[in-house]
mmCIF file of C-alpha atoms in Angstrom:
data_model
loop_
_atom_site.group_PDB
_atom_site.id
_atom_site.type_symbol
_atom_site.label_atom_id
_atom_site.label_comp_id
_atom_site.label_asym_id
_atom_site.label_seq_id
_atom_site.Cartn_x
_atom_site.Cartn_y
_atom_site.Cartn_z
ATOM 1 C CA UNK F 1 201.333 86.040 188.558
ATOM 2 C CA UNK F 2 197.810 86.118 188.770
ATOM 3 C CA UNK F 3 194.909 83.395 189.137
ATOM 4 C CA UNK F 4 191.130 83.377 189.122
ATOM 5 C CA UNK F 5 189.150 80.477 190.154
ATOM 6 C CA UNK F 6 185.160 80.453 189.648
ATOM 7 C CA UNK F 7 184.953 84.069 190.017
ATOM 8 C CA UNK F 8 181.432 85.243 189.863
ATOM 9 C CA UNK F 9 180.195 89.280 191.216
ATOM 10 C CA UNK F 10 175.926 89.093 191.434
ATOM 11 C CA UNK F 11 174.691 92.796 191.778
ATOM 12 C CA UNK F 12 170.887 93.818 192.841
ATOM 13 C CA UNK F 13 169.125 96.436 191.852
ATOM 14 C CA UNK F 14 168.084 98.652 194.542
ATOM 15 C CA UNK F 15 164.997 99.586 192.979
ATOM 16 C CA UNK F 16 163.572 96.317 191.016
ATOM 17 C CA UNK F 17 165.240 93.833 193.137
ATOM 18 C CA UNK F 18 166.409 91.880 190.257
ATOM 19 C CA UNK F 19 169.684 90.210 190.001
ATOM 20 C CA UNK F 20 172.164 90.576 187.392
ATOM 21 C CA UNK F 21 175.140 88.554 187.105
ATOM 22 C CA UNK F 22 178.041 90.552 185.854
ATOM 23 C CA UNK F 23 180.348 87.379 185.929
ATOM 24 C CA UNK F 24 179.677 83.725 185.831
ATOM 25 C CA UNK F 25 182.019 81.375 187.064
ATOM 26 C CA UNK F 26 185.884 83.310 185.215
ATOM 27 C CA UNK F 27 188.730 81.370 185.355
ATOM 28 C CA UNK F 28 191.707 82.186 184.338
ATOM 29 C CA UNK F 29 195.906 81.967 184.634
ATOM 30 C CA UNK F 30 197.893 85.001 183.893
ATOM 31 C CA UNK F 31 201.801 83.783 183.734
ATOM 32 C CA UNK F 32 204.901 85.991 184.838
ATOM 33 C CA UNK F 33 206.183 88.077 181.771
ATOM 34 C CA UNK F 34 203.237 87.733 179.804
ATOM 35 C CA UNK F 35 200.937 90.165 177.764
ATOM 36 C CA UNK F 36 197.149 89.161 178.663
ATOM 37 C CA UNK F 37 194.178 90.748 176.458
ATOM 38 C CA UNK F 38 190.731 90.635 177.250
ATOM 39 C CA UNK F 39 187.964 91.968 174.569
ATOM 40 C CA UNK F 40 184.564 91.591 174.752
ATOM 41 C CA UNK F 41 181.265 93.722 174.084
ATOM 42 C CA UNK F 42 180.091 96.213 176.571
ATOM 43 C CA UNK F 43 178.616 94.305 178.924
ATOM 44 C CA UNK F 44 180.751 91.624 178.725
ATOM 45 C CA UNK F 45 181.987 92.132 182.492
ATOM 46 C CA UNK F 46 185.394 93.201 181.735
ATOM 47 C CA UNK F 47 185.445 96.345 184.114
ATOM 48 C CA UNK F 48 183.711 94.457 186.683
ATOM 49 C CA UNK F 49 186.678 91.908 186.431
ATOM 50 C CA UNK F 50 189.466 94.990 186.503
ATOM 51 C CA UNK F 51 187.675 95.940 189.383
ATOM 52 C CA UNK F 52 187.887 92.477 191.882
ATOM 53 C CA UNK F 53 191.174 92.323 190.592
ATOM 54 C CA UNK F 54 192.095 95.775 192.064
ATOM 55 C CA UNK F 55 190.126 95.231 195.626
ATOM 56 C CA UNK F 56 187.647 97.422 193.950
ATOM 57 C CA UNK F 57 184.655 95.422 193.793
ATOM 58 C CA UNK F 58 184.508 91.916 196.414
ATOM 59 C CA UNK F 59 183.494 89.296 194.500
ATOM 60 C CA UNK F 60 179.996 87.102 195.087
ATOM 61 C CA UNK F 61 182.156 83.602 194.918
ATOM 62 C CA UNK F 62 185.128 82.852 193.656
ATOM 63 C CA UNK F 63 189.303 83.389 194.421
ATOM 64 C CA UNK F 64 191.345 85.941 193.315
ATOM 65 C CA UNK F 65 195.332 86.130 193.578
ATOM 66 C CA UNK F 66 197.561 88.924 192.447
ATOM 67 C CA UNK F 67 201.588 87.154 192.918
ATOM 68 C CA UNK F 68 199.843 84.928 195.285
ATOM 69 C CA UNK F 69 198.190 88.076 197.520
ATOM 70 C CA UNK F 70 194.464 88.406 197.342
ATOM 71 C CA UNK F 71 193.306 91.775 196.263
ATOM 72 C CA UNK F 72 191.433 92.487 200.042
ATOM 73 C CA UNK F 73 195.237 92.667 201.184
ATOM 74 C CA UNK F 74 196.868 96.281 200.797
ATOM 75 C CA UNK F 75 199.887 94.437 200.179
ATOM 76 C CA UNK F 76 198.758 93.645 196.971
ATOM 77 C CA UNK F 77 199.288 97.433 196.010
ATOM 78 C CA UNK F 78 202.905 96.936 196.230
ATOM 79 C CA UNK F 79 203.601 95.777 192.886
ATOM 80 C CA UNK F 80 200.706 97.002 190.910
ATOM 81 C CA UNK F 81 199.941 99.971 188.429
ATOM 82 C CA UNK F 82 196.404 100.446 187.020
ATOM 83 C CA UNK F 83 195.402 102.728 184.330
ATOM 84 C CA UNK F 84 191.772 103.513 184.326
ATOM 85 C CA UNK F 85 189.700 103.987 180.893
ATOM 86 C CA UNK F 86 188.197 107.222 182.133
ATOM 87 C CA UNK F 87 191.668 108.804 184.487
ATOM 88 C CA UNK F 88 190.332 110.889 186.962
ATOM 89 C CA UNK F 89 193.766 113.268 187.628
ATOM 90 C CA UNK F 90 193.601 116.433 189.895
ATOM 91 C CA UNK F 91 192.834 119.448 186.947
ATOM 92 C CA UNK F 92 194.422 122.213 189.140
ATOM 93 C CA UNK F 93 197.915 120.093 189.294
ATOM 94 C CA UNK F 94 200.721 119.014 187.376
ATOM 95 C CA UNK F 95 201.743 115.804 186.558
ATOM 96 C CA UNK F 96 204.649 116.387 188.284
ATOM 97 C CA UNK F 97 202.908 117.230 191.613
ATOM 98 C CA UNK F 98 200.792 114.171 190.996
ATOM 99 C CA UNK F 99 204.689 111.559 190.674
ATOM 100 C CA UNK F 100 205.139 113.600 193.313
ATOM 101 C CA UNK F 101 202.740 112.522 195.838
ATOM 102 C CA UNK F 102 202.654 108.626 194.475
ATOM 103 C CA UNK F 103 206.337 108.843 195.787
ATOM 104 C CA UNK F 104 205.814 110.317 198.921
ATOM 105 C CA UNK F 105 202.657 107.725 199.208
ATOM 106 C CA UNK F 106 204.995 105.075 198.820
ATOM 107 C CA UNK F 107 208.060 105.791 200.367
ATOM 108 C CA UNK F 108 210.079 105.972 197.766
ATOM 109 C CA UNK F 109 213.552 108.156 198.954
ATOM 110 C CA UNK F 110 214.030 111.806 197.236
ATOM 111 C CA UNK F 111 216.918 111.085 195.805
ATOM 112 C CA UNK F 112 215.691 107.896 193.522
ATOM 113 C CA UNK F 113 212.078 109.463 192.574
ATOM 114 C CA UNK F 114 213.682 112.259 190.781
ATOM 115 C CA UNK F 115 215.516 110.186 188.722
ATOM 116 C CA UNK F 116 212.402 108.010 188.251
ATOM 117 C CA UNK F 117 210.512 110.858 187.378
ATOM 118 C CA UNK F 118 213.157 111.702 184.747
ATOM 119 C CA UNK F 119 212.676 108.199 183.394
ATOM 120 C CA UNK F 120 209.049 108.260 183.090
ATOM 121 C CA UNK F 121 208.085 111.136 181.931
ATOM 122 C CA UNK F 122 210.668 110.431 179.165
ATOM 123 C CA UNK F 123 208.945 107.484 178.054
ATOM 124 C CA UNK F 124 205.196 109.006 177.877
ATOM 125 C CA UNK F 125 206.846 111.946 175.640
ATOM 126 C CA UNK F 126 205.506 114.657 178.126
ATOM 127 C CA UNK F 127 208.849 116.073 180.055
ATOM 128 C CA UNK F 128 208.042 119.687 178.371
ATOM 129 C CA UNK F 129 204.555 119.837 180.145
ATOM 130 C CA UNK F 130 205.145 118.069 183.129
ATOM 131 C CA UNK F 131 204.671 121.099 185.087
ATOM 132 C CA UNK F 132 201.972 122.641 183.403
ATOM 133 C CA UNK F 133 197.996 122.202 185.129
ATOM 134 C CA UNK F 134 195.906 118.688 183.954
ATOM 135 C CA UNK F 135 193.341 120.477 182.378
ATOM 136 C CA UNK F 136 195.495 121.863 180.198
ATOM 137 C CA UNK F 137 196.088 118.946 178.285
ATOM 138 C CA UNK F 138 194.142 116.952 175.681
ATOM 139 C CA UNK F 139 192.434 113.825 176.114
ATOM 140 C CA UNK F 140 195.272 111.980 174.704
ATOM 141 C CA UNK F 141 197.721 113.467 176.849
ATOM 142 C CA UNK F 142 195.921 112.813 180.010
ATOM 143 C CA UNK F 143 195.668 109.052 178.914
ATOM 144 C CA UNK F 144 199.447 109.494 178.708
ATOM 145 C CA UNK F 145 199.941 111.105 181.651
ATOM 146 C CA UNK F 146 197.757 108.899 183.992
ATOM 147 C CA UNK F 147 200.381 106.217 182.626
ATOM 148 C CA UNK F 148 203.076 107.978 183.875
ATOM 149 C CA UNK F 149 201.416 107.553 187.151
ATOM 150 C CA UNK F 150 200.735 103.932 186.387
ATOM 151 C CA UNK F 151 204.118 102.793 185.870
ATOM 152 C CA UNK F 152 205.807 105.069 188.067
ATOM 153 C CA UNK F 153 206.659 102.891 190.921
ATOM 154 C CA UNK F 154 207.524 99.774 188.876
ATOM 155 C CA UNK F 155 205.022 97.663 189.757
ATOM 156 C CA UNK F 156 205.260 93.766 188.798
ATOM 157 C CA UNK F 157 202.117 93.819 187.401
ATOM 158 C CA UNK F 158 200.328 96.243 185.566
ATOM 159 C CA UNK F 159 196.482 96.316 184.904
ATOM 160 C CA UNK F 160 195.073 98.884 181.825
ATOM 161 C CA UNK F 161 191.599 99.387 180.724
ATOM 162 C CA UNK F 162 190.917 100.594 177.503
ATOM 163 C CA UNK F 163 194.855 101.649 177.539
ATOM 164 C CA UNK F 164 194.564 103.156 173.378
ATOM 165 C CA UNK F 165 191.248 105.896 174.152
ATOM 166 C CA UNK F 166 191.838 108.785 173.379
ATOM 167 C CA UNK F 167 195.029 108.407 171.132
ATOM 168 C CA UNK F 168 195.984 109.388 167.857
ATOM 169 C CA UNK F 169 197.814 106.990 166.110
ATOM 170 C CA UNK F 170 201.304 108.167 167.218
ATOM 171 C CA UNK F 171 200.427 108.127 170.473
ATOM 172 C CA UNK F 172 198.750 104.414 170.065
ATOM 173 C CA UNK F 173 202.214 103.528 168.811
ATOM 174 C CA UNK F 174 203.879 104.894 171.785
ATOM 175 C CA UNK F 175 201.963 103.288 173.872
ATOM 176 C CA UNK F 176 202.161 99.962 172.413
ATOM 177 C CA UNK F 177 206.024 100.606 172.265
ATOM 178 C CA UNK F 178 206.108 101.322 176.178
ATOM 179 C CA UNK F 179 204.032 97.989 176.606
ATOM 180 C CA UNK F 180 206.276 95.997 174.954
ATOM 181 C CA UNK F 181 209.495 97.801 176.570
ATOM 182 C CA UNK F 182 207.958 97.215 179.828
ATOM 183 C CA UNK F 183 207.183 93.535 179.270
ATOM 184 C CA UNK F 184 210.549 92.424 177.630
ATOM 185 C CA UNK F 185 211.772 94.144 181.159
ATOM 186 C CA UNK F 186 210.118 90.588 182.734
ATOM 187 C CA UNK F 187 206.981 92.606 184.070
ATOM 188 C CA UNK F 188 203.016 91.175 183.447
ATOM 189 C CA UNK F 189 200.372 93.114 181.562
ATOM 190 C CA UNK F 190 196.786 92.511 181.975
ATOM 191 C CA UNK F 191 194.945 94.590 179.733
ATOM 192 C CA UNK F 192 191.061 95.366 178.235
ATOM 193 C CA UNK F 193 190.741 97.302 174.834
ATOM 194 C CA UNK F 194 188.126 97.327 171.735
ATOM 195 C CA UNK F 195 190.944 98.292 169.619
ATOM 196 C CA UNK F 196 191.145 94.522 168.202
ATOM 197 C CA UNK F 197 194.114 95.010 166.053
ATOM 198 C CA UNK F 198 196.110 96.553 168.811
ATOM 199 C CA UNK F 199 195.075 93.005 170.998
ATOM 200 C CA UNK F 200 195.952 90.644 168.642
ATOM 201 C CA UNK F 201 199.317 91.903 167.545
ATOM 202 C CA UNK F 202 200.476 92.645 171.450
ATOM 203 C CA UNK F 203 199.484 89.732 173.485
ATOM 204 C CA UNK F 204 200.816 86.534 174.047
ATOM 205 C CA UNK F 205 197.228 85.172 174.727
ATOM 206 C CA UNK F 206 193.666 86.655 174.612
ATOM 207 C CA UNK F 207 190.446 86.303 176.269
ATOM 208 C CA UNK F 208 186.831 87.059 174.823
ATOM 209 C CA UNK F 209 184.095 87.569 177.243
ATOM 210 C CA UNK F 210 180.416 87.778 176.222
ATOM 211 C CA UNK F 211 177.536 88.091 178.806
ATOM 212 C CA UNK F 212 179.911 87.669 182.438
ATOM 213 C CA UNK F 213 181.475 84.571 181.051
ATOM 214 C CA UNK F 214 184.675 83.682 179.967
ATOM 215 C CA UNK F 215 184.161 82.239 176.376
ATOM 216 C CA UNK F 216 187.605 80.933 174.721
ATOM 217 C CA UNK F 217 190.998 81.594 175.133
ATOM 218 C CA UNK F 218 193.246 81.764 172.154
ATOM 219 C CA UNK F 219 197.069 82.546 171.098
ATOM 220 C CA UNK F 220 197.977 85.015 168.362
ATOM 221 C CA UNK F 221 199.482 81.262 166.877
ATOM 222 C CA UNK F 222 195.865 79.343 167.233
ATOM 223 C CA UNK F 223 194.133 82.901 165.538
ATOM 224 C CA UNK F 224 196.131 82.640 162.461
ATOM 225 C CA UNK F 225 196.097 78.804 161.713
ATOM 226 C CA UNK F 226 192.493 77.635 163.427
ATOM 227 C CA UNK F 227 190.686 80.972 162.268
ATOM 228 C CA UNK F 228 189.590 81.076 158.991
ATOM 229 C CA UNK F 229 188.794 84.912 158.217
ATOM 230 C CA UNK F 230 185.977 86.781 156.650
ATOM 231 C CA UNK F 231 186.498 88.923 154.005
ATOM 232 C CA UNK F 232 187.240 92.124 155.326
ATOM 233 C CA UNK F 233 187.845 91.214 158.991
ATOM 234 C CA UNK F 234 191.133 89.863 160.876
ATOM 235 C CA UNK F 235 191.366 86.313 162.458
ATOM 236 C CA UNK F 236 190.612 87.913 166.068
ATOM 237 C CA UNK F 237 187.558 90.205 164.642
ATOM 238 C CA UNK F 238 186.009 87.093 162.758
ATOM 239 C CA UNK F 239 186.763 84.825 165.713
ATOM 240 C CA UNK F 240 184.884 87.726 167.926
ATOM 241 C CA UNK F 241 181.797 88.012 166.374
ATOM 242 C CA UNK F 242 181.466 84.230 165.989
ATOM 243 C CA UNK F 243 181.644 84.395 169.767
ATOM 244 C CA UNK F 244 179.495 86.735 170.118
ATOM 245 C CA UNK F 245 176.890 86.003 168.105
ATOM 246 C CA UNK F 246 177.223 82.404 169.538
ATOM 247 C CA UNK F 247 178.559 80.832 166.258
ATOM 248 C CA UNK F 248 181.673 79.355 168.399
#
């Protein structure tokens, strides 16, 4: 579902002139049907990554394919959702003006975005407000709600950043039930959070990054058996800050 070969995004500053390599060389294999977690530090290069992926950002060197489409092609669109870390959602509308206009963006007939919409809103628990203004809600509700948006058109593949800010813990849970529901339905999820615990009990596979580079790439299986914990931390939090602080 997706690949990355020797990806690698150099940025210059305007002012100093100085380079700064936000990645170094990623690869990486996402499978169909699978739950794919990256964590890393800030810094790490993780939104930079999100960012190729999603056509965002062009890359310095380096391949990128999304179901065997690279990002540059607006066909690539088709079958994606993205939730951003920081949703940026029109304040003065609803969420139901916003389904609304992702439908008639994508061509999707009258008559099967309404029951979509039903659907949708259903699962993000916010059918009673769906027609009240954005900046009405909390922060944890417009997390929710740019979701909605997200997963709206079905897409194959769906790409979150930092999907849990924001949340209270029933909301978390939610969330982390929708991911699951959505992934047992044969769909891919590619997803960045600090919320360790949340990684490590969701994914089928996890990546850290540290400094623009991919560093190891473990199973929930490998964490439990190969890791041997500190006191105090999980297998994937010990395993981390090894990583980090260049013990591994």
């Amino acid at each position: 579902m997706l690949k990355i070969d020797q990806l690698s995004k150099l940025y210059t500053s305007s002012f100093l002139k100085k380079p700064t390599h936000a990645l170094r060389g990623v690869s990486l294999t996402v499978q169909n049907a699978e739950i794919f977690g990256i964590v890393g530090p800030n810094g790490a290069g993780k939104s930079t990554l999100l960012k190729i992926l999603l056509g965002l950002v062009k890359p310095s060197s380096g391949s990128v394919y999304l179901n065997g489409i690279p990002p540059s092609d607006c066909l690539c669109r088709n079958n994606l959702g993205f939730l951003a870390e920081n949703p940026c959602l029109y304040e003065s509308l609803c969420l139901v003006d916003h389904l609304v206009f992702i439908a008639r963006v994508t061509n999707i007939p009258r008559g099967q975005w309404q029951s979509m919409m039903t659907d949708v809103l259903e699962k993000v628990g916010l059918g009673h407000v769906a027609t009240r203004p954005i900046r009405t809600f909390s922060k944890g509700m417009v997390q929710r709600a740019a979701l909605a948006c997200a997963l709206f058109t079905c897409p194959q593949i769906l790409i979150l950043d930092e999907p849990m800010s924001g949340l209270d813990p029933l909301g978390r849970k939610m969330v982390v039930d929708i991911i699951r529901d959505y992934n047992a339905q044969g769909n891919t999820v590619l997803f960045c959070s600090h919320i360790l615990t949340d990684v490590e009990r969701m994914c089928d596979r996890i990546a850290i990054m540290d400094k623009g580079q991919l560093k190891v790439t473990v199973t929930p299986r490998q964490l439990q058996t190969e890791v041997t914990c500190n006191e105090g931390e999980s297998p994937l939090e010990t395993l981390f800050i090894q990583v980090v602080e260049g013990g591994c």
